[in-house]
PDB file of C-alpha atoms in Angstrom:
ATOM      1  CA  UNK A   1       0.000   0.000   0.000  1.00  0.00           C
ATOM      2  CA  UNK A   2       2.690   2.351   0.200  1.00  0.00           C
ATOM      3  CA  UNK A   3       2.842   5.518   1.992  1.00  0.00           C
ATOM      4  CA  UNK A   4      -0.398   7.132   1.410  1.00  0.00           C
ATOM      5  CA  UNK A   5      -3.613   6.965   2.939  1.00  0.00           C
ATOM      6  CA  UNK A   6      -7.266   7.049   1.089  1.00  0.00           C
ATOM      7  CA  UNK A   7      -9.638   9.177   1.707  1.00  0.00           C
ATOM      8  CA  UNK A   8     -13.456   7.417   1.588  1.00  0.00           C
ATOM      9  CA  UNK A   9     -15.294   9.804  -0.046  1.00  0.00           C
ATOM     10  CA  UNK A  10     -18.698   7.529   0.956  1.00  0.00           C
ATOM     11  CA  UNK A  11     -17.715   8.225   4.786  1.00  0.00           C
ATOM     12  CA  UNK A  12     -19.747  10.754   6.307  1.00  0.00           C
ATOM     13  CA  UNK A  13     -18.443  12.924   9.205  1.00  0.00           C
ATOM     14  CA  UNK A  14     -20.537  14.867  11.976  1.00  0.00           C
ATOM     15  CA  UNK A  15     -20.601  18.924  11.526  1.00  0.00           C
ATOM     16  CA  UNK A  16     -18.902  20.425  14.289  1.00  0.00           C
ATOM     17  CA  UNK A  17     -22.639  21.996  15.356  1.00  0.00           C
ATOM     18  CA  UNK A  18     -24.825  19.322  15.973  1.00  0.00           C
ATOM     19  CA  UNK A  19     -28.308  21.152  15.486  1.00  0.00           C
ATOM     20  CA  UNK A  20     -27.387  23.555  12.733  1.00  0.00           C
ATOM     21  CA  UNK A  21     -26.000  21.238  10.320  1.00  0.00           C
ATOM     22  CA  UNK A  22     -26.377  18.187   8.066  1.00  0.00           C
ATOM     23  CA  UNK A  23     -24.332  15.465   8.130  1.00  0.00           C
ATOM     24  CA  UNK A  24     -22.851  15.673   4.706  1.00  0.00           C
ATOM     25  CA  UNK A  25     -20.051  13.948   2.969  1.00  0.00           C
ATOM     26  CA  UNK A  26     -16.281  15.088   3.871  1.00  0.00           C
ATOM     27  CA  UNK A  27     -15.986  15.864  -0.160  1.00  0.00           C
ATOM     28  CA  UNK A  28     -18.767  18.430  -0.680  1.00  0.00           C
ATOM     29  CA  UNK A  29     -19.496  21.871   1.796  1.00  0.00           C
ATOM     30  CA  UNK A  30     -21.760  21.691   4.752  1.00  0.00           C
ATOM     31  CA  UNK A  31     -24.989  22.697   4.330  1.00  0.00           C
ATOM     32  CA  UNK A  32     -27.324  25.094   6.449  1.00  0.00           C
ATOM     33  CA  UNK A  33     -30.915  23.607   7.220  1.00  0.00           C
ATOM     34  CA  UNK A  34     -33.137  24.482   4.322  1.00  0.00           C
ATOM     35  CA  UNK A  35     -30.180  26.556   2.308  1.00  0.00           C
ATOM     36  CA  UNK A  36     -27.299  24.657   0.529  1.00  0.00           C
ATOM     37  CA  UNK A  37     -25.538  26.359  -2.406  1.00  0.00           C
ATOM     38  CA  UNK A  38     -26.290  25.511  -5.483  1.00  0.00           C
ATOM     39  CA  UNK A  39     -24.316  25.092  -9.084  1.00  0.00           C
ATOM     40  CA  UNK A  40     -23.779  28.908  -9.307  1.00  0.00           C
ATOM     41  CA  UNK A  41     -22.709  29.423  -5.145  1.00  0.00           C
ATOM     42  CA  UNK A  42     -26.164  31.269  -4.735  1.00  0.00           C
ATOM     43  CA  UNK A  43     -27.977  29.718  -1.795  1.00  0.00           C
ATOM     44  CA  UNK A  44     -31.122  28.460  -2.511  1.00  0.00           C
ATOM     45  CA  UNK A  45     -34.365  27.805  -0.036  1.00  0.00           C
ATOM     46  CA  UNK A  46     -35.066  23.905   0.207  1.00  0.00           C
ATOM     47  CA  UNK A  47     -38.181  24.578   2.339  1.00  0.00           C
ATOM     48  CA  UNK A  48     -41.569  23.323   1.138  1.00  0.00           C
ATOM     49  CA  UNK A  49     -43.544  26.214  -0.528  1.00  0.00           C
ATOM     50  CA  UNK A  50     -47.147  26.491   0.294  1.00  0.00           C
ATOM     51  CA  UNK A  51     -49.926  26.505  -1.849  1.00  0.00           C
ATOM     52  CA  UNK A  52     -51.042  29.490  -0.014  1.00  0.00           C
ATOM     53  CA  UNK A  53     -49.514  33.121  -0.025  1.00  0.00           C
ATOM     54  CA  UNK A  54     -47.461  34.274   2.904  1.00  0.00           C
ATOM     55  CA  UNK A  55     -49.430  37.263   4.696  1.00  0.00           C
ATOM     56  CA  UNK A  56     -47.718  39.479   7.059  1.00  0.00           C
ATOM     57  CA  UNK A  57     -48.948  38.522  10.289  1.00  0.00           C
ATOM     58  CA  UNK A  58     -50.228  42.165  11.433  1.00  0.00           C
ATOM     59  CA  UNK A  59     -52.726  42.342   7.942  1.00  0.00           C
ATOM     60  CA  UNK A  60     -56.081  42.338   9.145  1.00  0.00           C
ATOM     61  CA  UNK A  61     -58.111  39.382   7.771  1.00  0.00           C
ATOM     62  CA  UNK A  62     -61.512  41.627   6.727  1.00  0.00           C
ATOM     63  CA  UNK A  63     -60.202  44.496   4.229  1.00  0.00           C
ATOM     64  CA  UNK A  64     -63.564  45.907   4.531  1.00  0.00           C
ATOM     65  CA  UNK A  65     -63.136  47.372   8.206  1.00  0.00           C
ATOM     66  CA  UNK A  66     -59.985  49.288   7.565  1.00  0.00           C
ATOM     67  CA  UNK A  67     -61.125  50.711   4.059  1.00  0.00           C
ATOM     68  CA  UNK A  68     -61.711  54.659   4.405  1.00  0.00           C
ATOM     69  CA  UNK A  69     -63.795  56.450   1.849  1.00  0.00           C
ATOM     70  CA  UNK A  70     -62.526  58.989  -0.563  1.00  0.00           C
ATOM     71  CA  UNK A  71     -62.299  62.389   1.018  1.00  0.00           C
ATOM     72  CA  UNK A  72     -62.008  60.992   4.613  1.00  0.00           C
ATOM     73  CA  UNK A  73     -59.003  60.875   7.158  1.00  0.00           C
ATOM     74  CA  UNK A  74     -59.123  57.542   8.760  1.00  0.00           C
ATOM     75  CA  UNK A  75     -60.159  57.450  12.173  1.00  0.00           C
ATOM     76  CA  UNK A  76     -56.710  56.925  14.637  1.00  0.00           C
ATOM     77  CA  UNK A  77     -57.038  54.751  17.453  1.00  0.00           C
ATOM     78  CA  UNK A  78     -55.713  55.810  20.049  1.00  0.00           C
ATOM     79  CA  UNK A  79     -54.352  53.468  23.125  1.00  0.00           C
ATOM     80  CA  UNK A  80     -56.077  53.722  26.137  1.00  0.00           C
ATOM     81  CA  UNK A  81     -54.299  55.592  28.420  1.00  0.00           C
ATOM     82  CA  UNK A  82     -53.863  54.043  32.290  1.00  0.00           C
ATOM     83  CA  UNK A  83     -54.071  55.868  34.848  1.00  0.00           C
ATOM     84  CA  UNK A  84     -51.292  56.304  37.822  1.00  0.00           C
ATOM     85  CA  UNK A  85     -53.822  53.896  39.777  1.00  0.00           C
ATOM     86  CA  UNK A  86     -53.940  51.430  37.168  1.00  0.00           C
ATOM     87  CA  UNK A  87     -50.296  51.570  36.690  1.00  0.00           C
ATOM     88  CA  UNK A  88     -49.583  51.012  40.295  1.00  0.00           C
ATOM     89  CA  UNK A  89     -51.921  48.268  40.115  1.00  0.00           C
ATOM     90  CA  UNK A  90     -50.152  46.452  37.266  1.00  0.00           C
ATOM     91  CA  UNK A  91     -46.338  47.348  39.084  1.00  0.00           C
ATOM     92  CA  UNK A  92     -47.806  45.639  42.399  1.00  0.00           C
ATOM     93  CA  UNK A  93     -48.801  42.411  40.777  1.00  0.00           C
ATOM     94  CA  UNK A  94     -46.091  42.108  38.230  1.00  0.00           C
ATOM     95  CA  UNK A  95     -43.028  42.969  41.493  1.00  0.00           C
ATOM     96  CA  UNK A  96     -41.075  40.360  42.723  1.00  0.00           C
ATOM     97  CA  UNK A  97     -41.660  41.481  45.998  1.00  0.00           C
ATOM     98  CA  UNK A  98     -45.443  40.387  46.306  1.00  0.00           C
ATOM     99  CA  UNK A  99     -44.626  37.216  44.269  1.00  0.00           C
ATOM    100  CA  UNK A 100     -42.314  36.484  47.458  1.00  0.00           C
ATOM    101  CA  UNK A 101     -45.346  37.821  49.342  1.00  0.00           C
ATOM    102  CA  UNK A 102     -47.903  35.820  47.836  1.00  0.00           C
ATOM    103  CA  UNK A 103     -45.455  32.752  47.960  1.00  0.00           C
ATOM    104  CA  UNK A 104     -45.214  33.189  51.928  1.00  0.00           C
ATOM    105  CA  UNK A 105     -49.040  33.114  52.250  1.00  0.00           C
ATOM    106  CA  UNK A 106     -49.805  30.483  49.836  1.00  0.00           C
ATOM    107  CA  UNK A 107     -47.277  28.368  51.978  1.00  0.00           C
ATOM    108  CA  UNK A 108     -48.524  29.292  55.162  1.00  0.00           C
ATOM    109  CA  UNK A 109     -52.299  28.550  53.772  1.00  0.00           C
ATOM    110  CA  UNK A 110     -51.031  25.071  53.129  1.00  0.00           C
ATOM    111  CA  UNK A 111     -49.138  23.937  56.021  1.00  0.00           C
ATOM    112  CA  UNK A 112     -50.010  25.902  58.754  1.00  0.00           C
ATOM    113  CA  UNK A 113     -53.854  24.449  59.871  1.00  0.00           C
ATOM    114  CA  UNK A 114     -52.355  21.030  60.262  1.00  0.00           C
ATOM    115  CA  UNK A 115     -49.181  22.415  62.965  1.00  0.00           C
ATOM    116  CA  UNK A 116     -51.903  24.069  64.194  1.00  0.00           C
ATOM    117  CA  UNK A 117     -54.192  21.490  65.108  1.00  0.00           C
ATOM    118  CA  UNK A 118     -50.785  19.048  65.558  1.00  0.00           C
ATOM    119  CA  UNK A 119     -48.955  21.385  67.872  1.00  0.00           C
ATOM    120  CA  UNK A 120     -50.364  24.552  69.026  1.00  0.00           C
ATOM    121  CA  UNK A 121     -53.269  24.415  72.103  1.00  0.00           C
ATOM    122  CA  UNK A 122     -56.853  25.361  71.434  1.00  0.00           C
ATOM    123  CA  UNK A 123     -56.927  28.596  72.817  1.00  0.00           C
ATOM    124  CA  UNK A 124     -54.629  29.816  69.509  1.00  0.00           C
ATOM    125  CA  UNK A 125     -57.450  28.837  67.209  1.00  0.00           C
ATOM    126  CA  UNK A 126     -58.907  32.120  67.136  1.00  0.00           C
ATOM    127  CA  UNK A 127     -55.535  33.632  66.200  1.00  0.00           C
ATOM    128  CA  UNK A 128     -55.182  31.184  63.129  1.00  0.00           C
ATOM    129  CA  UNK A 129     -58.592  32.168  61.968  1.00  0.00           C
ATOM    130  CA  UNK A 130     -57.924  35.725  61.978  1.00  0.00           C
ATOM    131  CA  UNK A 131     -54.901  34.696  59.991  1.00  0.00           C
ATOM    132  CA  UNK A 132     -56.349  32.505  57.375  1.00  0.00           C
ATOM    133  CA  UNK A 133     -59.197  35.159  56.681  1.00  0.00           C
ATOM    134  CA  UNK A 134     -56.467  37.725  55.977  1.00  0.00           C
ATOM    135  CA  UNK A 135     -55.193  35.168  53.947  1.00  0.00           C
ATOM    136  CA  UNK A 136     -58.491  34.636  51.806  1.00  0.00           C
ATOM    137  CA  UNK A 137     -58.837  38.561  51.391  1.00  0.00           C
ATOM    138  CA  UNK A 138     -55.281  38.670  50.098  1.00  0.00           C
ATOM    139  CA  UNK A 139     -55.867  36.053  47.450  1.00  0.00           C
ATOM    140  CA  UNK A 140     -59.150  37.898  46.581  1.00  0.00           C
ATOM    141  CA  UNK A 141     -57.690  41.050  46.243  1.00  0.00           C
ATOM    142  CA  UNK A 142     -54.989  39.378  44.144  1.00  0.00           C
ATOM    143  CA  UNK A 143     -58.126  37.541  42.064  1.00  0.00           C
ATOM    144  CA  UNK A 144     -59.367  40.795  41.987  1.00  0.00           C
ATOM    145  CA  UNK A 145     -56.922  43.307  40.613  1.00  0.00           C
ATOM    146  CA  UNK A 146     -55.452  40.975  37.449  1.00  0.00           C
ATOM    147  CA  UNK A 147     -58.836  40.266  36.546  1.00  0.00           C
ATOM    148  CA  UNK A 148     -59.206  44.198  35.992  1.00  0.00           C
ATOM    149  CA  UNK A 149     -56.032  45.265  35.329  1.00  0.00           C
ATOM    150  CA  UNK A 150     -53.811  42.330  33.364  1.00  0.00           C
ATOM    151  CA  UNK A 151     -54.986  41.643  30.010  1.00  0.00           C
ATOM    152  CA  UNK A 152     -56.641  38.246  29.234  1.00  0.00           C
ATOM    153  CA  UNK A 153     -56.932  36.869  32.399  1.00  0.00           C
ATOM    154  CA  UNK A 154     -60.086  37.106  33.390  1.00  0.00           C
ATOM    155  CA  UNK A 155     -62.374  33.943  32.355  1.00  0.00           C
ATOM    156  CA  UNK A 156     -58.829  32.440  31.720  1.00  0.00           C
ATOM    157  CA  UNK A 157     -57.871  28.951  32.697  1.00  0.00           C
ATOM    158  CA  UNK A 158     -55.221  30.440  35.191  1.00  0.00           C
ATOM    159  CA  UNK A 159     -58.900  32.506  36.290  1.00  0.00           C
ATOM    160  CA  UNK A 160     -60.221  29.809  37.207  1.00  0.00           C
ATOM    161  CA  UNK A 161     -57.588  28.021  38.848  1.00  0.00           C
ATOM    162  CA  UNK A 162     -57.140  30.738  41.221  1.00  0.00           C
ATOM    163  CA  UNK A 163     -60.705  31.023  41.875  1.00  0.00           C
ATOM    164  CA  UNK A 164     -61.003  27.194  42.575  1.00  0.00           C
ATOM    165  CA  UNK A 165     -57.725  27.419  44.988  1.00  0.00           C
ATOM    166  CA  UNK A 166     -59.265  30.484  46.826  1.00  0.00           C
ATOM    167  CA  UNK A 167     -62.451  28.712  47.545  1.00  0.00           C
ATOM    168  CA  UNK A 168     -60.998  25.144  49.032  1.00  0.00           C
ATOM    169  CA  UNK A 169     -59.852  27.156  51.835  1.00  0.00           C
ATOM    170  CA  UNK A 170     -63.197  27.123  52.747  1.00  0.00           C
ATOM    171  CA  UNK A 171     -64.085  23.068  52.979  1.00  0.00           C
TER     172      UNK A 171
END
């Protein structure tokens, strides 16, 4: 055999990427998902084309509501501005801080009526109520304020989850 060793040109190697490439022989270049140059060194798209036309995704559907008649200025929409209440509203629920709050109580909710009925004597009971009421109004309020101020959430499946973990409290 001499000094020199063959090259298989059959043997496939692994890119050095393992999502963003082919495998493709060691002869020929590597090849991008859906792009590999062609005779000419132009890339070309090796998706599927769809029998349908590609519509920007922010076209409206019904060309009919958005038409304005000759002579007109079409109507701007403005966005509803929120007021400093509603804004504080939104900052409150969206803060880290009452995430960590809400965490606390939701643990304490758990837990805490089985040490208390396990540990702690019968004349604390009335304390723990007091505690687990505040702890019903705070998920309320909580209930409360994204239904009104965070956008689709209200009748949403996270809605009702909330509403259904509020209300086992009481049984």
């Amino acid at each position: 055999m001499g000094g020199t060793t063959r090259t298989n040109p059959r043997r496939r190697t692994r890119s050095t990427t393992k999502k963003d490439r082919f495998w493709t022989p060691r002869t020929k270049t590597r090849c991008i998902p859906r792009t590999c140059p062609n005779n000419n060194d132009e890339e070309k798209d090796m998706r599927r084309s769809s029998t349908k036309p590609e519509r920007p995704r922010n076209e409206s559907r019904d060309k009919s509501r958005d038409s304005v008649k000759e002579g007109e200025e079409p109507l701007e929409v403005k966005p509803k501005e929120m007021s400093a209440c509603q804004k504080k509203s939104i900052a409150l629920i969206d803060s880290w801080q009452w995430s960590i709050f809400m965490t606390v109580v939701t643990i304490y909710t758990l837990f805490f009526d089985d040490i208390r009925v396990a540990c702690i004597p019968k004349s604390a009971d009335d304390a723990f109520y007091t505690i687990t009421c505040l702890c019903f109004a705070l998920f309320l309020f909580e209930i409360i304020l994204a239904s009104i101020y965070q956008p689709k959430y209200w009748m949403s499946f996270f809605f009702w989850l909330d509403i259904l973990a509020t209300f086992s409290m009481v049984f």
